[in-house]
Short mmCIF file of C-alpha atoms and ligand atoms in Angstrom, two decimals:
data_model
loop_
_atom_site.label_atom_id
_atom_site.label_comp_id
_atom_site.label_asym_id
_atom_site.label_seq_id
_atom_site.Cartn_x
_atom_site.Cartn_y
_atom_site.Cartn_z
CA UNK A 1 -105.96 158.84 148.59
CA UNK A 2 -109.79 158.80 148.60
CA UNK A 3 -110.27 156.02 147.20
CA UNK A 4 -108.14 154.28 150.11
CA UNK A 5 -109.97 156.45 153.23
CA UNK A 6 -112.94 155.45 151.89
CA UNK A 7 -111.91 151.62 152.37
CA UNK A 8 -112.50 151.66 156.19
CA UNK A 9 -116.29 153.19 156.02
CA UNK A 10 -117.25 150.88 153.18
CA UNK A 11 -116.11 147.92 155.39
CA UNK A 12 -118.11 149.39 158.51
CA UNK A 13 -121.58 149.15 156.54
CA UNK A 14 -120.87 146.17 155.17
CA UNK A 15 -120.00 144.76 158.39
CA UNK A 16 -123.15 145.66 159.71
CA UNK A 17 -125.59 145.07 156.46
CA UNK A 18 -123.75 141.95 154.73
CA UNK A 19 -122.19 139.96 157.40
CA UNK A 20 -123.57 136.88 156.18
CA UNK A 21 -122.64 137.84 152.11
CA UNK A 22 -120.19 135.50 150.74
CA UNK A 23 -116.71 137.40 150.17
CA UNK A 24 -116.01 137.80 146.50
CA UNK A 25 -113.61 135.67 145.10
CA UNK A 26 -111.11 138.11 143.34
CA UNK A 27 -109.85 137.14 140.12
CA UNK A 28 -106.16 137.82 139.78
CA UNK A 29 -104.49 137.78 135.97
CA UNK A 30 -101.92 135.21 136.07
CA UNK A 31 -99.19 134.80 133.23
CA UNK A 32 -97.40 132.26 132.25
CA UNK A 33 -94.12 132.90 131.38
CA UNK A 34 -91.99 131.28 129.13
CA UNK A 35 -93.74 127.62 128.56
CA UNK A 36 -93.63 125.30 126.22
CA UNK A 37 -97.25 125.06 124.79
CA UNK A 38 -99.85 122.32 123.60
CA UNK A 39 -102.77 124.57 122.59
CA UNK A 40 -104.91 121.31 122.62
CA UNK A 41 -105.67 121.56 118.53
CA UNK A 42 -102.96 119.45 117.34
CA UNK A 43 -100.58 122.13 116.48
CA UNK A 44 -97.12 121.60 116.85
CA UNK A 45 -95.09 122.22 120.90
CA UNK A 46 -94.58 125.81 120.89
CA UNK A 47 -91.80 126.64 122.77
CA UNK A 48 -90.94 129.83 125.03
CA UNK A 49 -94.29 131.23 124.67
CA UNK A 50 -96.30 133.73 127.26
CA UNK A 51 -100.06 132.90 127.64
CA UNK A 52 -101.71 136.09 129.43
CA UNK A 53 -104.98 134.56 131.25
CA UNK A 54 -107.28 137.77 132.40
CA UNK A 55 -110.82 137.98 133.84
CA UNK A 56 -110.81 133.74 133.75
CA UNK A 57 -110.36 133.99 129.82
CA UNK A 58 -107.33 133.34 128.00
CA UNK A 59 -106.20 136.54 126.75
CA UNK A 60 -103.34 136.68 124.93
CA UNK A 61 -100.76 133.72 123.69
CA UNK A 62 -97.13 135.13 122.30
CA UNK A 63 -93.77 133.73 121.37
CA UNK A 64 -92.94 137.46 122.60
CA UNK A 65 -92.68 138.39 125.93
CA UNK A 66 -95.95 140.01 127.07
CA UNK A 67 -95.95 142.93 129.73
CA UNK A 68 -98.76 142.70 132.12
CA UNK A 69 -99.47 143.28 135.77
CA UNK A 70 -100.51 139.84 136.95
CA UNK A 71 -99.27 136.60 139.10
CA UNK A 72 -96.54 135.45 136.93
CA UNK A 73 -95.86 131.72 136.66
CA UNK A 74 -92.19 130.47 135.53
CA UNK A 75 -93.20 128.24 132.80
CA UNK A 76 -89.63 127.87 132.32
CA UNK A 77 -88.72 123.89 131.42
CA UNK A 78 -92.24 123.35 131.58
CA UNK A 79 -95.45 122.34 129.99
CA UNK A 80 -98.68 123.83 129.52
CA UNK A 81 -101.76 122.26 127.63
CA UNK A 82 -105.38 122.82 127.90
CA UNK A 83 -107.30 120.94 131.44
CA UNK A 84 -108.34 117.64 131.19
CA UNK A 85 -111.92 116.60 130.13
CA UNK A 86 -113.39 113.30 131.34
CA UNK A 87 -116.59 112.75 129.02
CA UNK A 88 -118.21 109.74 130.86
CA UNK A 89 -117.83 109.74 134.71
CA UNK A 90 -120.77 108.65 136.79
CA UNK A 91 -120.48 110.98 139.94
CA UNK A 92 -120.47 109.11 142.69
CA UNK A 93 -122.83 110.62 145.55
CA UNK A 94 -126.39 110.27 144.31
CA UNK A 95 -126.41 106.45 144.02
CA UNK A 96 -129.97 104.90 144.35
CA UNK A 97 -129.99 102.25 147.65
CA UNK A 98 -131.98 99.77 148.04
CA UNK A 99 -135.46 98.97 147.61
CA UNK A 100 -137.02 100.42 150.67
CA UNK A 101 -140.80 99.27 150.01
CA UNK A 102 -142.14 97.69 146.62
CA UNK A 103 -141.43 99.74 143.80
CA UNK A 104 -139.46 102.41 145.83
CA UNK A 105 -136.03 102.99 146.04
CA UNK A 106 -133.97 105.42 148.39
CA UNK A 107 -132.03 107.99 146.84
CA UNK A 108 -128.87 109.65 147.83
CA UNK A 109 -128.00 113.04 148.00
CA UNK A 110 -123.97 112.73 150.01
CA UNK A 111 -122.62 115.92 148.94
CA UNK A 112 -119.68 115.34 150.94
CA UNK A 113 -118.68 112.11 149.02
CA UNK A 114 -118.98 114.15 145.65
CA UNK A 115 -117.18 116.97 146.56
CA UNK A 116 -114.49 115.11 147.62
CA UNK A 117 -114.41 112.82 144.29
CA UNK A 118 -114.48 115.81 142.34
CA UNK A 119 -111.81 117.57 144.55
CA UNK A 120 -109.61 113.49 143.30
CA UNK A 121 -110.33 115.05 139.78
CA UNK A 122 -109.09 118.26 140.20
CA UNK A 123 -106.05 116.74 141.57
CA UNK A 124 -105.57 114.53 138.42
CA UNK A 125 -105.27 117.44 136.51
CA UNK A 126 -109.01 117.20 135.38
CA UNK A 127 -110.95 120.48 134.96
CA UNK A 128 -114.04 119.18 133.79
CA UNK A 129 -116.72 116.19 133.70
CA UNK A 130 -119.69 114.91 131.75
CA UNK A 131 -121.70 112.75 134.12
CA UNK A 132 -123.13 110.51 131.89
CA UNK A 133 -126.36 109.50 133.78
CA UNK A 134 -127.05 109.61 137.69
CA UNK A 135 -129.78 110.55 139.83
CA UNK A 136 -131.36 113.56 138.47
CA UNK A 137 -131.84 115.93 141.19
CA UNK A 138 -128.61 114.58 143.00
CA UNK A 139 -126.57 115.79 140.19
CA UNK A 140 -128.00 118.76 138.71
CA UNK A 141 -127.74 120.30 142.31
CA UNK A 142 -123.91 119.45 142.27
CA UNK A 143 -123.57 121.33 139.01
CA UNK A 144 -125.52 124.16 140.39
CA UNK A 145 -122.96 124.24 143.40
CA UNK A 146 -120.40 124.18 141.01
CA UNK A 147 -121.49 127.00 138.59
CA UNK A 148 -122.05 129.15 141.94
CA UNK A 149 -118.41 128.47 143.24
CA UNK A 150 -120.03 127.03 146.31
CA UNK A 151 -117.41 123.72 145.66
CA UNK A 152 -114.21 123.43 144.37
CA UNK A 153 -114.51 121.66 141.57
CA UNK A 154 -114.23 120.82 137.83
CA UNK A 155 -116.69 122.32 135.48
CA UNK A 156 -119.69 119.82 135.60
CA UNK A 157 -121.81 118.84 132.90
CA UNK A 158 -124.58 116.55 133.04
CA UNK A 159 -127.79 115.11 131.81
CA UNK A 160 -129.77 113.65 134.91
CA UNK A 161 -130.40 110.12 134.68
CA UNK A 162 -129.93 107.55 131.09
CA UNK A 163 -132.74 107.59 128.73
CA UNK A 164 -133.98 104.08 128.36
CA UNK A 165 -137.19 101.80 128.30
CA UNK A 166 -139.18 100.40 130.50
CA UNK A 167 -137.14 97.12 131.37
CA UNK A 168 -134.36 98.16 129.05
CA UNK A 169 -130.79 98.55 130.16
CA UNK A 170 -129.61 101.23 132.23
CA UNK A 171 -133.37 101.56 133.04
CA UNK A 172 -133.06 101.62 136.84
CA UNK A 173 -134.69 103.88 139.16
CA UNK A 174 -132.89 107.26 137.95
CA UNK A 175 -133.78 106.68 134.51
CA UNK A 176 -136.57 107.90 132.33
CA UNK A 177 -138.19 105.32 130.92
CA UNK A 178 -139.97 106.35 127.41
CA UNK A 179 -143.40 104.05 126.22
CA UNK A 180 -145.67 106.14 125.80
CA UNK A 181 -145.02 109.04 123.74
CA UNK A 182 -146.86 111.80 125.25
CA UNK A 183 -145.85 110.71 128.67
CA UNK A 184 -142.74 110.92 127.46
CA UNK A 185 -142.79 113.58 126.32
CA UNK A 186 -143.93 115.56 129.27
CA UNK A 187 -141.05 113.30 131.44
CA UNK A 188 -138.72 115.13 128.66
CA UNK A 189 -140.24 118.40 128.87
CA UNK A 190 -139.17 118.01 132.99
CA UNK A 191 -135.85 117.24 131.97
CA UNK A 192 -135.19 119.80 129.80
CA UNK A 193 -136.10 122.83 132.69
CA UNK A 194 -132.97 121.33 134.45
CA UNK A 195 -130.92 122.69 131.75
CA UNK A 196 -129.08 119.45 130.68
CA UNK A 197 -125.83 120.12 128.99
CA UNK A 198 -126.03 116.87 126.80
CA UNK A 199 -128.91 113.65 127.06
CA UNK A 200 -127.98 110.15 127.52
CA UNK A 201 -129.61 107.44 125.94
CA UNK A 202 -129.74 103.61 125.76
CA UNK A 203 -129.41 101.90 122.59
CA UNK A 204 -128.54 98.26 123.62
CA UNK A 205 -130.41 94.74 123.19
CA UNK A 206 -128.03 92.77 125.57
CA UNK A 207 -126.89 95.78 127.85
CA UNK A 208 -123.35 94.37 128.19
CA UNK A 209 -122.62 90.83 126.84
CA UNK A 210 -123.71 87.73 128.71
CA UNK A 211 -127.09 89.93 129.84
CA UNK A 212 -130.16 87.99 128.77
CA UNK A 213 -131.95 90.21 125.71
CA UNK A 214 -133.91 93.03 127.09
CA UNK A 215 -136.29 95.60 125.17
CA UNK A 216 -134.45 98.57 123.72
CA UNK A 217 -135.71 101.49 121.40
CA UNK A 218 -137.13 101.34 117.74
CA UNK A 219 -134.75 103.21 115.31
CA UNK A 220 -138.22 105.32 115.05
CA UNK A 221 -138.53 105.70 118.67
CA UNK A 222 -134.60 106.26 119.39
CA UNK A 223 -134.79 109.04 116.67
CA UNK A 224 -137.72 110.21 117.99
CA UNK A 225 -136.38 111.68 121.20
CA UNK A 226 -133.31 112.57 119.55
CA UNK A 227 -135.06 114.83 117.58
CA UNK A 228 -136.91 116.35 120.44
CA UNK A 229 -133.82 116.73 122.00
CA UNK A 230 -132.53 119.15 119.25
CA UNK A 231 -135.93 121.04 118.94
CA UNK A 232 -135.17 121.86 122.67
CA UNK A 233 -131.70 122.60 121.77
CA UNK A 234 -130.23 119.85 123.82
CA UNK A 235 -127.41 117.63 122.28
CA UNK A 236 -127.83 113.48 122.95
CA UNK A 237 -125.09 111.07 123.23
CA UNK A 238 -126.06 107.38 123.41
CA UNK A 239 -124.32 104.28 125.15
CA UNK A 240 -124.23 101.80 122.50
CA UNK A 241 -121.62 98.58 123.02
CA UNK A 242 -122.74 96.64 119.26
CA UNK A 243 -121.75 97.92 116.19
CA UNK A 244 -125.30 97.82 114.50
CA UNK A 245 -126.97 100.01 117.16
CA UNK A 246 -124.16 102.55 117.00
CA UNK A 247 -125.04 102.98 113.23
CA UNK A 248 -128.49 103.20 114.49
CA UNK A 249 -127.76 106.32 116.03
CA UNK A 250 -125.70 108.14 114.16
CA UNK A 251 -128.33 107.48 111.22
CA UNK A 252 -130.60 109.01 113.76
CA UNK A 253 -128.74 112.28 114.45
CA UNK A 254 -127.28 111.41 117.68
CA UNK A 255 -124.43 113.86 118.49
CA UNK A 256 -121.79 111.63 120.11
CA UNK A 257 -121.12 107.90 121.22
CA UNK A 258 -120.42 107.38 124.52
CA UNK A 259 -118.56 104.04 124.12
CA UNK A 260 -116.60 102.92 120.94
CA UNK A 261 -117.81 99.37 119.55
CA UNK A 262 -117.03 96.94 122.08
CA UNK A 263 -119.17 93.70 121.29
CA UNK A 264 -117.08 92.76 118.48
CA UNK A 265 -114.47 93.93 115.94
CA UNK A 266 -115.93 96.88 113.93
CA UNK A 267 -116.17 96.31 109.96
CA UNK A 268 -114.12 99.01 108.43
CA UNK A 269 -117.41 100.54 106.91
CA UNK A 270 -118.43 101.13 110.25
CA UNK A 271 -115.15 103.45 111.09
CA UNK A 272 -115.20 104.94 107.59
CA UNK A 273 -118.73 106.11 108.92
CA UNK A 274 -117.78 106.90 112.42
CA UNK A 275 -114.71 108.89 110.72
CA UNK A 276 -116.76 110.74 108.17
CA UNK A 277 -119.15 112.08 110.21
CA UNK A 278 -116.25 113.12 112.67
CA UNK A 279 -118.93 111.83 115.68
CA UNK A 280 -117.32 112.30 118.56
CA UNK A 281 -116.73 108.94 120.77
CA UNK A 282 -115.79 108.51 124.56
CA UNK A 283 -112.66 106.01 124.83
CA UNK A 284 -114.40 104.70 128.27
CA UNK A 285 -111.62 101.16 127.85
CA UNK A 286 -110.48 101.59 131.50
CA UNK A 287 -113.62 100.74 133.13
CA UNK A 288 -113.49 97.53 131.40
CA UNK A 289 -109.42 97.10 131.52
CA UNK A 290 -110.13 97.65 135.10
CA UNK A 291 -112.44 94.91 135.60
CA UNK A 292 -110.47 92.59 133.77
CA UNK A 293 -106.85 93.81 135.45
CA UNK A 294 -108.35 93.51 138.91
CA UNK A 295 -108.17 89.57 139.06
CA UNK A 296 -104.82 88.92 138.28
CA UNK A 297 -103.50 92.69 139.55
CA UNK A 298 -105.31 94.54 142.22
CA UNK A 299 -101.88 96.62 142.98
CA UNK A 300 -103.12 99.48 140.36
CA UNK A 301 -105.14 100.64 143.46
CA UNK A 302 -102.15 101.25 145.21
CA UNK A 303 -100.33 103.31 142.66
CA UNK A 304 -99.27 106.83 143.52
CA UNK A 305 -101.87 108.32 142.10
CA UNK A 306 -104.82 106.82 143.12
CA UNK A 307 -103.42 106.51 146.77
CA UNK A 308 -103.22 109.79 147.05
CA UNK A 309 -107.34 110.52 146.28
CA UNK A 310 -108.81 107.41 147.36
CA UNK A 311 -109.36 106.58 150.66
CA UNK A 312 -107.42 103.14 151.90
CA UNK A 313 -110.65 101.51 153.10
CA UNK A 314 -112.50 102.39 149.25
CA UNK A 315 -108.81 100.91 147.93
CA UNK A 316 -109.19 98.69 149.95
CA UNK A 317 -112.96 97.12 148.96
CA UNK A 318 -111.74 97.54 145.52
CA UNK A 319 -108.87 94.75 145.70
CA UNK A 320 -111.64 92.59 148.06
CA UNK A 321 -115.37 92.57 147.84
CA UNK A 322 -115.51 94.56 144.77
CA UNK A 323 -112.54 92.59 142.98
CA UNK A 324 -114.22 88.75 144.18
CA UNK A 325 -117.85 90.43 142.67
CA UNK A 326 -116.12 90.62 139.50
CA UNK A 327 -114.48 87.40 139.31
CA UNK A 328 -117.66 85.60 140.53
CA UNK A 329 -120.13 87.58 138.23
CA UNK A 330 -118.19 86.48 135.20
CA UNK A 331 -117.35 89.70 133.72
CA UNK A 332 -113.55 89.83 134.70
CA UNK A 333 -112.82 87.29 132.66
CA UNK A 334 -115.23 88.63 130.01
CA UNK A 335 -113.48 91.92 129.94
CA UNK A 336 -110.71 89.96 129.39
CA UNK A 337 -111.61 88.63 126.21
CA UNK A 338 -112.98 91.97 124.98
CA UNK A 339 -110.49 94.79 125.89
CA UNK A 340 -108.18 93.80 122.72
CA UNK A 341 -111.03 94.45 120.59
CA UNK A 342 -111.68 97.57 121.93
CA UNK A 343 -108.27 98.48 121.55
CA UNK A 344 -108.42 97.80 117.83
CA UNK A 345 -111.19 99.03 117.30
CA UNK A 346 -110.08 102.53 118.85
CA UNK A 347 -106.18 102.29 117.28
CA UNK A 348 -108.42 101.96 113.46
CA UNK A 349 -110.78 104.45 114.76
CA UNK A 350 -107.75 106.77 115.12
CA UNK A 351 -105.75 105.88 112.30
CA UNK A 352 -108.60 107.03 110.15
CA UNK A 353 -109.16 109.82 111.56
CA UNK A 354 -112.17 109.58 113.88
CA UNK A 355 -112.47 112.10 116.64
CA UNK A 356 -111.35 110.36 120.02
CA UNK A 357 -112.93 112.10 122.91
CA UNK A 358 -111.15 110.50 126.59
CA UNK A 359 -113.59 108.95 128.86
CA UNK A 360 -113.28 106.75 131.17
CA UNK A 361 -117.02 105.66 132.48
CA UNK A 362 -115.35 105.42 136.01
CA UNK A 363 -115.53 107.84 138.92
CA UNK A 364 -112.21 108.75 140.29
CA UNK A 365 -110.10 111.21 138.90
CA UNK A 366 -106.44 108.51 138.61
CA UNK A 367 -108.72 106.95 136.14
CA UNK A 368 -108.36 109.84 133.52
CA UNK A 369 -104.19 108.63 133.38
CA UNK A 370 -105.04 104.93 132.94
CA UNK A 371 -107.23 105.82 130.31
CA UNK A 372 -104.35 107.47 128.74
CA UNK A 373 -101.73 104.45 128.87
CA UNK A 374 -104.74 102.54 127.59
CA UNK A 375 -104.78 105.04 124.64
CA UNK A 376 -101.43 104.25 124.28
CA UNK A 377 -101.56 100.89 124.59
CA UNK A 378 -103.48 101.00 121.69
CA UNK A 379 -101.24 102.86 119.57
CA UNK A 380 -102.51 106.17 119.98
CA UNK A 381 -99.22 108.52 119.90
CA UNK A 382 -98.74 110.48 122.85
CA UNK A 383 -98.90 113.91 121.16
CA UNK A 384 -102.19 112.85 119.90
CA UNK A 385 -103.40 112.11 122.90
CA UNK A 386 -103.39 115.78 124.06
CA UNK A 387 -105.95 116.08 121.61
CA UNK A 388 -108.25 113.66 122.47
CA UNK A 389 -107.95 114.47 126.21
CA UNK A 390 -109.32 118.44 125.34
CA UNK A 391 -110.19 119.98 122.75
CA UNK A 392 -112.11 116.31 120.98
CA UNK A 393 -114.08 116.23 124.78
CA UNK A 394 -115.07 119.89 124.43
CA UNK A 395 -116.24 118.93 121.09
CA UNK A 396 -118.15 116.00 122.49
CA UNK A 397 -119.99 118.38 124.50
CA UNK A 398 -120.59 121.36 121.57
CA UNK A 399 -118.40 123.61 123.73
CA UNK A 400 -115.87 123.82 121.23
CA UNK A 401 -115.57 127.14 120.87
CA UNK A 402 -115.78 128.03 124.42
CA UNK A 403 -113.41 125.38 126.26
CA UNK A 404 -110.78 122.94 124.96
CA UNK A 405 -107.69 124.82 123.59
CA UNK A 406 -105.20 127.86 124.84
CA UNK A 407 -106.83 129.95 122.27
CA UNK A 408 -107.44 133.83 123.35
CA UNK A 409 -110.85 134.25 124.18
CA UNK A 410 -111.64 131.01 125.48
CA UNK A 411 -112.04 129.61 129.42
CA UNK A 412 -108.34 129.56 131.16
CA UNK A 413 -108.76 126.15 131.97
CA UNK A 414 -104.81 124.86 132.05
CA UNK A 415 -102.67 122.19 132.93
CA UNK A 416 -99.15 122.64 133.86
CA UNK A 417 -96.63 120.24 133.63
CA UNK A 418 -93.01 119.06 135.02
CA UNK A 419 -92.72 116.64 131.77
CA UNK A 420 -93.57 116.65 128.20
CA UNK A 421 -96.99 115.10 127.78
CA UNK A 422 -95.76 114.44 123.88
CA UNK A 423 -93.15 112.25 124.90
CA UNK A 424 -94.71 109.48 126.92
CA UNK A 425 -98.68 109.65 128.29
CA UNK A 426 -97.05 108.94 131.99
CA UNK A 427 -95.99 112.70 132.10
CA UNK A 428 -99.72 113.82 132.21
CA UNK A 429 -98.89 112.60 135.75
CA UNK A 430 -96.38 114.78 136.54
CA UNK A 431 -98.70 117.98 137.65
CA UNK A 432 -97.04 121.38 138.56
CA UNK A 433 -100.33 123.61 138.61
CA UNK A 434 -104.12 123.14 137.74
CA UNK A 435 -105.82 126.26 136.94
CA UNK A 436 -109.68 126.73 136.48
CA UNK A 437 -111.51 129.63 135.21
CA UNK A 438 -108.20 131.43 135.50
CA UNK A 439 -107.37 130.91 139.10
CA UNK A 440 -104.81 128.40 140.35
CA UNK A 441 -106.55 125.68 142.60
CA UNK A 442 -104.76 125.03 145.60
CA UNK A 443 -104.14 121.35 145.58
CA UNK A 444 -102.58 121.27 148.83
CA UNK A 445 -106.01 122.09 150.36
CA UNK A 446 -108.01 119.66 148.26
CA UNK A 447 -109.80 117.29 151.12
CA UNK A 448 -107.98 114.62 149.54
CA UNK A 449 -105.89 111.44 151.84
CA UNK A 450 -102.69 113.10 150.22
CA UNK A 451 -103.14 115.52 152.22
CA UNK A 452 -104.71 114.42 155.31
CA UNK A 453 -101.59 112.38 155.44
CA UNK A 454 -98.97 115.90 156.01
ZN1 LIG B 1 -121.48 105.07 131.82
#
């Protein structure tokens, strides 16, 4: 009884003294009740299972039933697996313009365009994103929005922008350029008091195919920074598209690949390597599929899915000026050649037992499902796919043993599902619930066209 009188006089100071405080979110526990379960480490479906989520942590998974006072979900002819993980997205949002004066480029900092890309994830069924390189500032101040619950949004991790040289590729305005090594390593030093979750770098002679040569890092130099990087306790992944530099990294320490091989068939030495040293490697085939698809089929940007995050004029650009861009800049039918190697290459990457981490190098959320078909397009079974989409992305980022899996003690980061992902990758489509940090996002409210439409 006190406790409830005293309600009223706690609100009346704290109307007066915190009107402007943000109200507390209040975590509710939420079960799940009677699921069928992916745990997201390649164990078998577990059928009529309870997973107890409490205080945003998953507390307790049971083939029992489990008594608790919390928002129950009916799991009941449903699925539940681990949120989806997108380890290469390029947030859209903090794009550098044009060159306003010599040597000086305008940089964006739309919120409002990011928040509502991220809000396209969330509806996907994504719960978190690497950004793989962007404008530094632009996206480190998303992720800080994030982490503070000022957006809904998927966990973001980033890196600021790529790590290149100085007319390298991917060495564009956002990027830090390394020649001189003290310079360098000051430019690093500012890097790492933004707290990156993982560093990008450039290891590429031709960028991507038909690109004139351009400079690119020494094996020294490359190992260099990635050494620096782990003496500051930062991880590094590195885009690499040629077979040769990819085995320059990983001989260098690098922690992950953020593109398979793509240049070329990979010599089987190359995945026995890749394999053995279980280095995790972003899928990232739909952003060239994409490129490719777009001049014979532009009607992917009218499927369901991506209708119902993107607007129709951005859907619209895509099947025009973007599509005729492609087709006129040569790399649509480029992409055309090379997408069936990098489906081999990733189907013999699997088979012997590399660790597949989904990416998809785009930056809508839709593209996390073509990704998937692509996966299974290149004989990656469903069930394994699960996998690849989690608990192999947390993994990419070192977050393994926070994130990635329905495993008590970890984030309550959850998809649910009308359809059994196992079956056929088109049921990661069929969303019932996404739930972050424990708490069930409202997709309904999402400032999405899906639902500017109702
Ligand atoms: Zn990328």
């Amino acid at each position: 009884m006190t406790r409830v009188s005293s309600i009223p006089l706690l609100l009346a100071v704290c109307g007066a003294v915190c009107a402007v405080a943000a109200v507390p979110v209040q975590s509710k526990d939420l079960l799940i009740r009677n699921v069928t379960l992916y745990d997201g480490t390649g164990a078998a479906a577990q059928p009529n299972t309870d997973v107890l989520v409490k205080n945003g942590k998953i507390a307790q998974v049971s083939a029992g039933h489990i008594k608790a006072r919390a928002a129950v979900i009916d799991g009941t002819d449903k699925f539940l697996m681990p949120g989806l993980i997108d380890s290469h997205i390029h947030l859209p949002g903090g794009q550098v313009g044009a060159v306003t004066a010599p040597g000086e480029r305008k940089m964006t900092m739309d919120k409002a365009t990011a928040t509502k890309t991220l809000h396209g994830y969330l509806y996907s069924g994504v719960t978190s994103i690497y950004d793989s390189g962007n404008n530094t500032d632009f996206i480190f101040a998303m992720r800080a929005d994030e982490r503070a619950g000022k957006i809904t949004a998927p966990r973001i991790f980033a890196g600021g922008g790529t790590i290149s040289v100085p007319g390298g590729y991917a060495s564009g305005a956002s990027a830090l350029k390394v020649a001189d090594w003290d310079q360098a390593k000051a430019d690093l030093d500012a890097r790492f008091a933004y707290k990156p979750d993982m560093l990008k770098l450039i290891l590429d002679r031709q960028g991507l195919f038909f690109n004139k040569a351009v400079p690119t890092f020494t094996p020294e130099a490359f190992k260099r920074v990635v050494d620096y990087a782990h003496a500051n306790g930062v991880r590094a992944t590195v885009h690499i598209s040629a077979e040769w530099d990819a085995e320059t990294a990983i001989a260098a320490g690098v922690d992950a690949l953020a593109h398979p091989v793509m240049r070329s068939l990979a010599n089987d030495e190359f995945v026995g390597l890749a394999a053995a040293r279980k280095i995790p490697i972003s899928t990232t085939i739909v952003v060239f599929n994409n490129i490719a698809r777009v001049a014979d089929d532009p009607g992917f940007f009218d499927e369901p899915l991506m209708a119902a995050v993107i607007e129709p004029a951005e859907r619209e650009r895509g099947k025009t000026s973007e599509r005729q861009r492609y087709i006129t800049s040569g790399m649509s039918p480029m992409f055309k050649l090379m997408v069936p190697y990098a489906l081999d290459n990733i189907r013999r990457l699997h088979q012997a037992g590399a660790v597949l981490a989904l990416g998809t190098d785009r930056a809508f959320g839709p593209a996390v499902h073509q990704e998937l078909e692509l996966l299974a397009k290149a004989g990656v079974p469903a069930f394994d796919c699960i996998q690849i989409a989690t608990l192999n992305n947390a993994k990419y980022l070192g977050k393994e043993a926070e994130m990635g899996s329905v495993t008590p003690g970890k984030m309550a980061d959850l998809l649910l599902l009308d359809a059994d992902p196992a079956q056929d990758v088109k049921n990661f489509r069929a969303i019932s619930a996404v739930i972050k940090d424990g708490q069930r996002i409202d997709l309904a409210a999402l400032d999405l066209p899906v639902n500017h439409r109702k």
